Short mmCIF file of C-alpha atoms in Angstrom, two decimals:
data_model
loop_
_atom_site.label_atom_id
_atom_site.label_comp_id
_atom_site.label_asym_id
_atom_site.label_seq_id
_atom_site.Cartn_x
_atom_site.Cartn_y
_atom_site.Cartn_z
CA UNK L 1 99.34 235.30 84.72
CA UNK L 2 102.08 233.23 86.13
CA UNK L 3 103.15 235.97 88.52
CA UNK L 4 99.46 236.45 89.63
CA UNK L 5 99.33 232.85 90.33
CA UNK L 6 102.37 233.25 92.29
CA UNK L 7 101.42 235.75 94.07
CA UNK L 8 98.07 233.94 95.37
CA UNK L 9 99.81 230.48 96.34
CA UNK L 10 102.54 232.60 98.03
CA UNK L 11 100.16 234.64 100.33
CA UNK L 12 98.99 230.88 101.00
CA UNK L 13 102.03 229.86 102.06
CA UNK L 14 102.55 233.24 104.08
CA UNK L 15 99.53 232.36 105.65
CA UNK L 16 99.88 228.89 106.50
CA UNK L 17 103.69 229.70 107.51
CA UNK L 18 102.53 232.70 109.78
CA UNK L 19 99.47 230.00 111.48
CA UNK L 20 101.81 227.44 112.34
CA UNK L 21 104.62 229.40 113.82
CA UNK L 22 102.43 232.18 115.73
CA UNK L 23 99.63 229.05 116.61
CA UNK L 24 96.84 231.62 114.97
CA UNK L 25 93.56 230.31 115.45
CA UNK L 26 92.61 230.72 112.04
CA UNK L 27 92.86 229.59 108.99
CA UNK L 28 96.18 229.24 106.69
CA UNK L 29 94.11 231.22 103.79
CA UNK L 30 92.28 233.47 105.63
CA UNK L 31 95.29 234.91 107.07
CA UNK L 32 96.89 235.09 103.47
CA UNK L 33 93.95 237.12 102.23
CA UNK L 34 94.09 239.76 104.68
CA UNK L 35 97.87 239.76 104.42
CA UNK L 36 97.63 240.15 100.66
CA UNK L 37 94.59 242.77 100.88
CA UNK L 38 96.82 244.71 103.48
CA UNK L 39 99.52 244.18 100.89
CA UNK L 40 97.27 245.72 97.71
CA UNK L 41 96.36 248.57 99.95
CA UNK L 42 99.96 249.42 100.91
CA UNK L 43 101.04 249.31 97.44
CA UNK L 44 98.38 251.65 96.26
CA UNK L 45 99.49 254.20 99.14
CA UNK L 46 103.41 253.85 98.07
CA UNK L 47 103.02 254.56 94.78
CA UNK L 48 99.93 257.12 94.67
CA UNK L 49 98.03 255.00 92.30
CA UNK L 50 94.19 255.19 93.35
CA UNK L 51 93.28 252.24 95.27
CA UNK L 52 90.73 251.81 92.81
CA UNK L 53 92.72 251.84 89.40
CA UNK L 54 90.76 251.36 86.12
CA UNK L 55 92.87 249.09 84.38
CA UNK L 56 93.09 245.60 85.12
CA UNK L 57 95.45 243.33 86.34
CA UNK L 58 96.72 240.07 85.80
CA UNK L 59 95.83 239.34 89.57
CA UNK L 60 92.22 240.89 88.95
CA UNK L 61 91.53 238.29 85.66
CA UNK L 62 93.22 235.35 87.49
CA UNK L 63 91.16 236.34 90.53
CA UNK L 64 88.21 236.75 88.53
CA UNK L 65 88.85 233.23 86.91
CA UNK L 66 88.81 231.60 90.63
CA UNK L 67 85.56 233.38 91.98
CA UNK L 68 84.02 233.05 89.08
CA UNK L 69 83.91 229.61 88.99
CA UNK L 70 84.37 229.14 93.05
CA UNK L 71 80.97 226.88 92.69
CA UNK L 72 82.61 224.07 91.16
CA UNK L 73 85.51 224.50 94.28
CA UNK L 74 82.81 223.37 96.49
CA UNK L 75 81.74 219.72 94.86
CA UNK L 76 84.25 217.57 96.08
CA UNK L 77 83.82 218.44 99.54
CA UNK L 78 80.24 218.60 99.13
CA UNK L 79 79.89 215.04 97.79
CA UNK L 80 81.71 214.04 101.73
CA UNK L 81 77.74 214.49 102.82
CA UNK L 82 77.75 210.81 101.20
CA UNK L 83 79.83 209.59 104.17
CA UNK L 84 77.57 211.35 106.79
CA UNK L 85 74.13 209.95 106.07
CA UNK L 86 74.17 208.51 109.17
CA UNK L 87 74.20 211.63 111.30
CA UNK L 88 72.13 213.89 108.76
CA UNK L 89 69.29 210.79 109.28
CA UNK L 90 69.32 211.24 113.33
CA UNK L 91 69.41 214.70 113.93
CA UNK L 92 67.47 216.08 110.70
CA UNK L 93 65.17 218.13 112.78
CA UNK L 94 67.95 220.08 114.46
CA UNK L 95 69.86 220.31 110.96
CA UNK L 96 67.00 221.97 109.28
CA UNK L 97 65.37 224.45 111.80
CA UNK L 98 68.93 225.90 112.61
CA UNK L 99 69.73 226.34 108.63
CA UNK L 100 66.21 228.22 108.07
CA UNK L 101 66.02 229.89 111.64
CA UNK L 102 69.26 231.22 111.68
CA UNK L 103 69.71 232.48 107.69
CA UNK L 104 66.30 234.19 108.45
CA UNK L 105 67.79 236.27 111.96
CA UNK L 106 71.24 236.71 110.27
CA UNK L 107 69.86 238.52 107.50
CA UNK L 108 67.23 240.29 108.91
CA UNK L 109 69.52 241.50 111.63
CA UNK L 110 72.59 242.74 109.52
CA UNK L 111 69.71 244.22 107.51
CA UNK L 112 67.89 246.03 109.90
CA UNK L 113 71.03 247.48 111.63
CA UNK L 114 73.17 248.82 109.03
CA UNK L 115 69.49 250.49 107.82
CA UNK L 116 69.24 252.15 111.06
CA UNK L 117 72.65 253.05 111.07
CA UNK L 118 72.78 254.52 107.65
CA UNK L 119 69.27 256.33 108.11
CA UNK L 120 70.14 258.02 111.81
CA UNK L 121 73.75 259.28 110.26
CA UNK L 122 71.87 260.73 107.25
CA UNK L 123 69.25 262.66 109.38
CA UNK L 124 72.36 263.95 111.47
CA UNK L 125 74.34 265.35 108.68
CA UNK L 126 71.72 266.67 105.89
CA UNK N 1 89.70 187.88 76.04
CA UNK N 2 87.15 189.15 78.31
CA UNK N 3 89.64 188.21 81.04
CA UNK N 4 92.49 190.28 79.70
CA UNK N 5 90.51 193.12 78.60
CA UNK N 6 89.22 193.22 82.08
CA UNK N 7 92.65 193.22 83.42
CA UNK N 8 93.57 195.90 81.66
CA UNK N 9 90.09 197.84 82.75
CA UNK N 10 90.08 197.00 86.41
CA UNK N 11 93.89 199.29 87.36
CA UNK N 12 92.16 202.17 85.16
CA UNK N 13 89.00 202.27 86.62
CA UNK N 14 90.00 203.66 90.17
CA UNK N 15 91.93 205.91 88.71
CA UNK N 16 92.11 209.57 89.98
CA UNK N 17 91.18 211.25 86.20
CA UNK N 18 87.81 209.41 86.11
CA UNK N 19 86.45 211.13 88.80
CA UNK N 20 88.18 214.42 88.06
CA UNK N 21 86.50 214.37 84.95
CA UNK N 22 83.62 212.93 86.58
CA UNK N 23 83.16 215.91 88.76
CA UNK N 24 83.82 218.83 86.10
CA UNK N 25 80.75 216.78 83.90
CA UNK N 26 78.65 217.11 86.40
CA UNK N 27 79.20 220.97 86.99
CA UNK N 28 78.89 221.47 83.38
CA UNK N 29 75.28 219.24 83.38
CA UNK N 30 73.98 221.21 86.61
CA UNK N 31 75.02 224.72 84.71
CA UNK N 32 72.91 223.39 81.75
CA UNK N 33 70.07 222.47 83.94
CA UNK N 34 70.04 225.69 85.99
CA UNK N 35 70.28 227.67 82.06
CA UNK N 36 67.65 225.67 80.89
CA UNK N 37 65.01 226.28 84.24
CA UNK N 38 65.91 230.31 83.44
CA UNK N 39 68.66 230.44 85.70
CA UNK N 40 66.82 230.41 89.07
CA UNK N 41 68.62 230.50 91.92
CA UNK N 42 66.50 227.38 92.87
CA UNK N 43 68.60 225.37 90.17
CA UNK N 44 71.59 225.95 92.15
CA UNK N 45 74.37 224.34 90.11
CA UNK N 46 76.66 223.35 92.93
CA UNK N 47 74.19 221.61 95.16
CA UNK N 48 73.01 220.04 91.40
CA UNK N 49 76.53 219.01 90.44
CA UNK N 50 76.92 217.31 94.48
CA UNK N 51 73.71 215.59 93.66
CA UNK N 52 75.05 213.92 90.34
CA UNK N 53 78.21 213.01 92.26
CA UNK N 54 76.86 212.02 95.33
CA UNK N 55 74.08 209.94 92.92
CA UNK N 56 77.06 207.78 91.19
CA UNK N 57 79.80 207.63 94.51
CA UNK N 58 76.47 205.60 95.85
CA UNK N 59 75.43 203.45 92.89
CA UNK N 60 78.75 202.40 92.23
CA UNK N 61 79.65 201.99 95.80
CA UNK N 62 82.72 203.86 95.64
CA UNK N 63 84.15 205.06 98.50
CA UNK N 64 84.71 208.63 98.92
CA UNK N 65 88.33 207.81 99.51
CA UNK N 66 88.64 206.80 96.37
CA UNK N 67 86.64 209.56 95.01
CA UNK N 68 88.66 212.58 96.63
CA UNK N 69 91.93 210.91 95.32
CA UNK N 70 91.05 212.25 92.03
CA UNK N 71 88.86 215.00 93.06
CA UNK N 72 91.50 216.68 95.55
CA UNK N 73 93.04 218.62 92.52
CA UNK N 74 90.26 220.74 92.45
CA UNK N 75 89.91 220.99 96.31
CA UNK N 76 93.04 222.40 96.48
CA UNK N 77 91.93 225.41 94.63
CA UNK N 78 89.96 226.72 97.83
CA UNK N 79 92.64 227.88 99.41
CA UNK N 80 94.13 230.56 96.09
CA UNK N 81 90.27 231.30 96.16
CA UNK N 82 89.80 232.08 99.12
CA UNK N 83 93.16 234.32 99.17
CA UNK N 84 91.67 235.68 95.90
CA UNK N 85 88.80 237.63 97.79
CA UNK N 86 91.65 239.79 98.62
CA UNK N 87 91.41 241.86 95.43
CA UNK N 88 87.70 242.75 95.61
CA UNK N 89 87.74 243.51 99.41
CA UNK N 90 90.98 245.79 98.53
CA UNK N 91 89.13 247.36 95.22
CA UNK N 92 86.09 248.23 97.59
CA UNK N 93 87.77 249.58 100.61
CA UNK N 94 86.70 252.93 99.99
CA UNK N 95 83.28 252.07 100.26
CA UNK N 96 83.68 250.65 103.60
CA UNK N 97 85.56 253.36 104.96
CA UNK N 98 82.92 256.10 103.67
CA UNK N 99 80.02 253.75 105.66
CA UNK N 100 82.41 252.59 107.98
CA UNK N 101 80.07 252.41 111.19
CA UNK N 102 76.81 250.99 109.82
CA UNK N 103 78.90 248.26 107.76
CA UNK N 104 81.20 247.57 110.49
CA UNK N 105 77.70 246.78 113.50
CA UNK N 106 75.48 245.41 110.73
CA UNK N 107 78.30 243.06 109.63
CA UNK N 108 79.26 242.23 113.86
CA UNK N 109 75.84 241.97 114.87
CA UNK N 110 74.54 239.69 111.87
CA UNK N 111 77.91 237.29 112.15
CA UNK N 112 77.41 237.02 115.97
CA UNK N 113 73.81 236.24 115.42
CA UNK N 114 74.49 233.48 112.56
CA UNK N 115 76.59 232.09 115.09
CA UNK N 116 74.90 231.97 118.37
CA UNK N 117 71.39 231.28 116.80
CA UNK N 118 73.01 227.80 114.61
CA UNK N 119 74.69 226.66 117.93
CA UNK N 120 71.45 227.57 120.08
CA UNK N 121 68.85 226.13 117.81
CA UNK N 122 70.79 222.60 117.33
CA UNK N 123 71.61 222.90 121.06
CA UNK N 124 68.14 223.00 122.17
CA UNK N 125 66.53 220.23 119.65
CA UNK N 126 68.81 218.17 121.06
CA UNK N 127 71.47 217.88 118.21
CA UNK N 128 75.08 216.95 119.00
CA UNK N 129 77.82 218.96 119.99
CA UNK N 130 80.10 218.10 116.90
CA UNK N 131 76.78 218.75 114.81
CA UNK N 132 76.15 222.09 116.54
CA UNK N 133 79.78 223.43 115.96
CA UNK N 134 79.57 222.11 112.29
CA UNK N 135 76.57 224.52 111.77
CA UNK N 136 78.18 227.42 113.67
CA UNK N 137 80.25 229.12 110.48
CA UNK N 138 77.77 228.08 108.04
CA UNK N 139 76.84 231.71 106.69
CA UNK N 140 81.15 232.24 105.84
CA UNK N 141 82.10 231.38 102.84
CA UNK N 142 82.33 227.64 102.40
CA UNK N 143 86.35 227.59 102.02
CA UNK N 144 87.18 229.21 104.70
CA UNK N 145 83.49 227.79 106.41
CA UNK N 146 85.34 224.63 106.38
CA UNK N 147 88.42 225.44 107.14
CA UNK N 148 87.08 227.05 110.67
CA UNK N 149 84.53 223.78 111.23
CA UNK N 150 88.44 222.04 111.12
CA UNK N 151 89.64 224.52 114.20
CA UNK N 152 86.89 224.17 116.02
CA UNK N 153 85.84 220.97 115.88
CA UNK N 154 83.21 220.68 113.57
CA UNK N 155 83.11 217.91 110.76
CA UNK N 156 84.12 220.16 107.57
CA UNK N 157 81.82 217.98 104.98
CA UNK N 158 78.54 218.70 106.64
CA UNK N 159 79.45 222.22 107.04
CA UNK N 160 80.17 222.27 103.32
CA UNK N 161 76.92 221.37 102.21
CA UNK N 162 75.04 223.69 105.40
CA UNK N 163 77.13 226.44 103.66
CA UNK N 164 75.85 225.74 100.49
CA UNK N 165 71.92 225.05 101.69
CA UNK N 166 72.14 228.14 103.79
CA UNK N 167 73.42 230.47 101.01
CA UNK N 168 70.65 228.97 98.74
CA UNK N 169 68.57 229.81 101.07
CA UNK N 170 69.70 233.37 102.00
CA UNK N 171 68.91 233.67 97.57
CA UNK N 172 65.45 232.78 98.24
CA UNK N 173 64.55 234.83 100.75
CA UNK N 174 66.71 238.29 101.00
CA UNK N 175 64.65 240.14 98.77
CA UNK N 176 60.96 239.58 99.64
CA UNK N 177 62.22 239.27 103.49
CA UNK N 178 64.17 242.82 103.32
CA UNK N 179 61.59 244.46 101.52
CA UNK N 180 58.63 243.51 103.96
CA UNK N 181 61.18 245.49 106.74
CA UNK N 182 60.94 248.54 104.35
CA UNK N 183 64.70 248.41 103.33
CA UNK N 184 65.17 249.19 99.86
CA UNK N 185 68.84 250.72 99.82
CA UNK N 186 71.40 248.45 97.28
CA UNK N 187 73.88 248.48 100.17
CA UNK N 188 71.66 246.79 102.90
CA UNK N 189 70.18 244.35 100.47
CA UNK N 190 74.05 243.28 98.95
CA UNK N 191 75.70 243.82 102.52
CA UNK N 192 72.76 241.25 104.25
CA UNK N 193 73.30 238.83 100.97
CA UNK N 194 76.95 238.65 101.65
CA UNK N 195 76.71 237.86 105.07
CA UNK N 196 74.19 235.51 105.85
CA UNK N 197 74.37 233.51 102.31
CA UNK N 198 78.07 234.45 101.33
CA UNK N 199 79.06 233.50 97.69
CA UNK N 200 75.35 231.89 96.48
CA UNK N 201 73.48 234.91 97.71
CA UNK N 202 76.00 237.42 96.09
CA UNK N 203 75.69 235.81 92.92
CA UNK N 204 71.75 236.54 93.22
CA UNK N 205 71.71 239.69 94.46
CA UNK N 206 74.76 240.87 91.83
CA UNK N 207 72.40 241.16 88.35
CA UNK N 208 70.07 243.67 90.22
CA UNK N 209 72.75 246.09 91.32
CA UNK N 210 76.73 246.89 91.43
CA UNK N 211 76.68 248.86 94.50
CA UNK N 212 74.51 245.91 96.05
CA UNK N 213 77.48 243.29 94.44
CA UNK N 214 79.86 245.55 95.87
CA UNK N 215 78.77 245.21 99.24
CA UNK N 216 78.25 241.52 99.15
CA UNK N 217 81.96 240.86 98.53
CA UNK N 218 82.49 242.78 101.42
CA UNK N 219 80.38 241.24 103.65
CA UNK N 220 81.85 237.72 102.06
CA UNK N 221 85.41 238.41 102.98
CA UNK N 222 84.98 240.48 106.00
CA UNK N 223 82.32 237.83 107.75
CA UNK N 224 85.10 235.49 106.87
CA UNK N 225 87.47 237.16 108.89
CA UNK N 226 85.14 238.54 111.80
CA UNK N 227 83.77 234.69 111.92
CA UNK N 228 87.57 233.00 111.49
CA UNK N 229 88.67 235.41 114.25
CA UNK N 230 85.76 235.27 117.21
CA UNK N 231 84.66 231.99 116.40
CA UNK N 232 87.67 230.18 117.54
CA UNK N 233 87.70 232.48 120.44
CA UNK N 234 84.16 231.79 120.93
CA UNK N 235 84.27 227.92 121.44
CA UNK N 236 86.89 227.99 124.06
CA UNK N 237 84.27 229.18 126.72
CA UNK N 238 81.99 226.47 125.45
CA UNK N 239 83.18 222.78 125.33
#
């Protein structure tokens, strides 16, 4: 459990080292993620373990543990709206027609695509 | 005696563990409410727990200074989260790779639109810039939501709680909206969930289906990525 912890604040670091030296435009942890998913994959490959295995790991339950309970992650920079009521009060109009308009065209659009997709390569190769 | 008992109170009461605890009580209260209303998605025990927090920061005028002092220790748990993802996205690679063309458009084409449409629509009701790239990453996942709204410009708090809004939204409406389109496969339903209402939509789509829950981590972590990537890129042709 310790290693697994490890593991995830280290790919953090990895991250956050690789952003500051290269000037990446993104984020510390983001870059750690796809270092350590690049990192899971290559392992699988090396030792011929399916990159699926059965059994789980201590990364998997500590893993589990965080995005499991990745809600509560969210409160105390949620509760910051309390310093913003200012703005939210002036420009509530634009606030709430671009949260409704554009969930509605995000998921309609990844929907409707990757339908169309699927559909067109399944009529191609019966 | 009330003097010296009050002396003793007053150095405690700011102190950081109050509203550490604070915050976990109110999670636990806003999972017992959600339980309690049959765990609909429109009990959503983050925005809830926010509520509760947001209720007491403001009644006993604390300052949100004050507040994150204690409340940073969980904060700081974003960032092994959002390095977490890493294990699902690696577990489910094979299912991207075996759809890798319809995932990889549907997944471009709905981030791009999340994007451009939040900028446009606060653009052209006249909202503020700052406000307009706070709402641009709102469909990632919040950590890494905020941590974008940082590079770019945005004001991470309020892009917090559009993350949240918009994936409580994204609950509400996937299914019924998906289903009047005539789109019943589990992998469009999860792969639309995880993009346009990240972690909150995921967690409503998961019950009905695996494969669906499957594809919503992947959309997650991937529109992460895609978003973390272009965004950036995005807002340097538009200041």
């Amino acid at each position: 459990m310790i290693e697994a912890l490890l593991t995830l604040l280290g790919f953090e670091l990895l991250g956050e080292l690789l952003r500051s030296t290269l000037h990446l435009p993104v984020p510390g942890p983001v870059a750690g993620m796809l270092l350590l998913t690049a990192a899971l994959v290559l392992r699988h490959r090396a030792t011929g373990t399916p990159a699926n295995p059965p059994a789980e790991t201590a990364l998997d339950r500590v893993s589990g543990v965080l995005l499991d309970h990745m809600g509560l992650l969210f409160v105390p920079a949620g509760a910051g709206i309390i310093a913003e009521g200012a703005l939210l009060r002036q420009e509530w109009l634009p606030i709430i027609a671009a949260l409704i308009g554009s969930t509605v065209l995000s998921l309609a659009v990844t929907g409707l695509v990757m339908h169309h997709i699927i559909r067109t390569q399944a009529e191609a190769a019966p | 005696m009330s003097h010296s008992l009050l002396a003793l109170w007053t150095p405690l009461a700011p102190a950081p563990l109050l509203w550490l605890a604070v915050t976990l009580a109110a999670f636990i209260l806003a999972r017992r409410l959600q339980r309690a209303a049959g765990g609909t998605p429109l009990v959503n025990p983050v925005l809830f727990a926010i509520a509760i927090v947001a209720a007491l920061l403001l009644t006993s005028g604390t300052p949100y200074k004050t507040y994150f002092a204690g409340a940073q220790f969980i904060n700081f748990l974003l960032g092994p989260a959002t390095v977490a993802l890493a294990v699902p996205l690696a577990r489910n690679l094979h299912h991207v790779l075996r759809t890798l063309r319809g995932t990889g458009l549907a997944l471009l084409a709905g981030s791009l639109t999340s994007i451009i449409s939040g900028i446009s629509i606060v653009w052209a009701l006249g909202g503020s810039h700052s406000m307009a790239l706070s709402m641009a990453p709102k469909a990632v996942t919040t950590p890494i939501a905020m941590a974008v709204s940082q590079e770019i410009g945005g004001i991470p708090t309020l892009t917090a709680a559009f993350a949240i809004i918009g994936g409580i939204m994204a609950a509400m409406m996937r299914q019924h909206m998906l289903r009047k389109l005539n789109i019943s496969d589990w992998r469009v339903h999860g792969l639309a969930a995880g993009v346009a209402g990240s972690g909150i939509a995921a967690a409503q789509v998961a019950p009905q289906s695996k494969l669906a829950a499957a594809f919503a981590a992947l959309g997650i972590a991937l529109n992460g990525v895609v978003t973390a990537l272009l965004l950036p890129l995005l807002t340097l042709f538009w200041s």
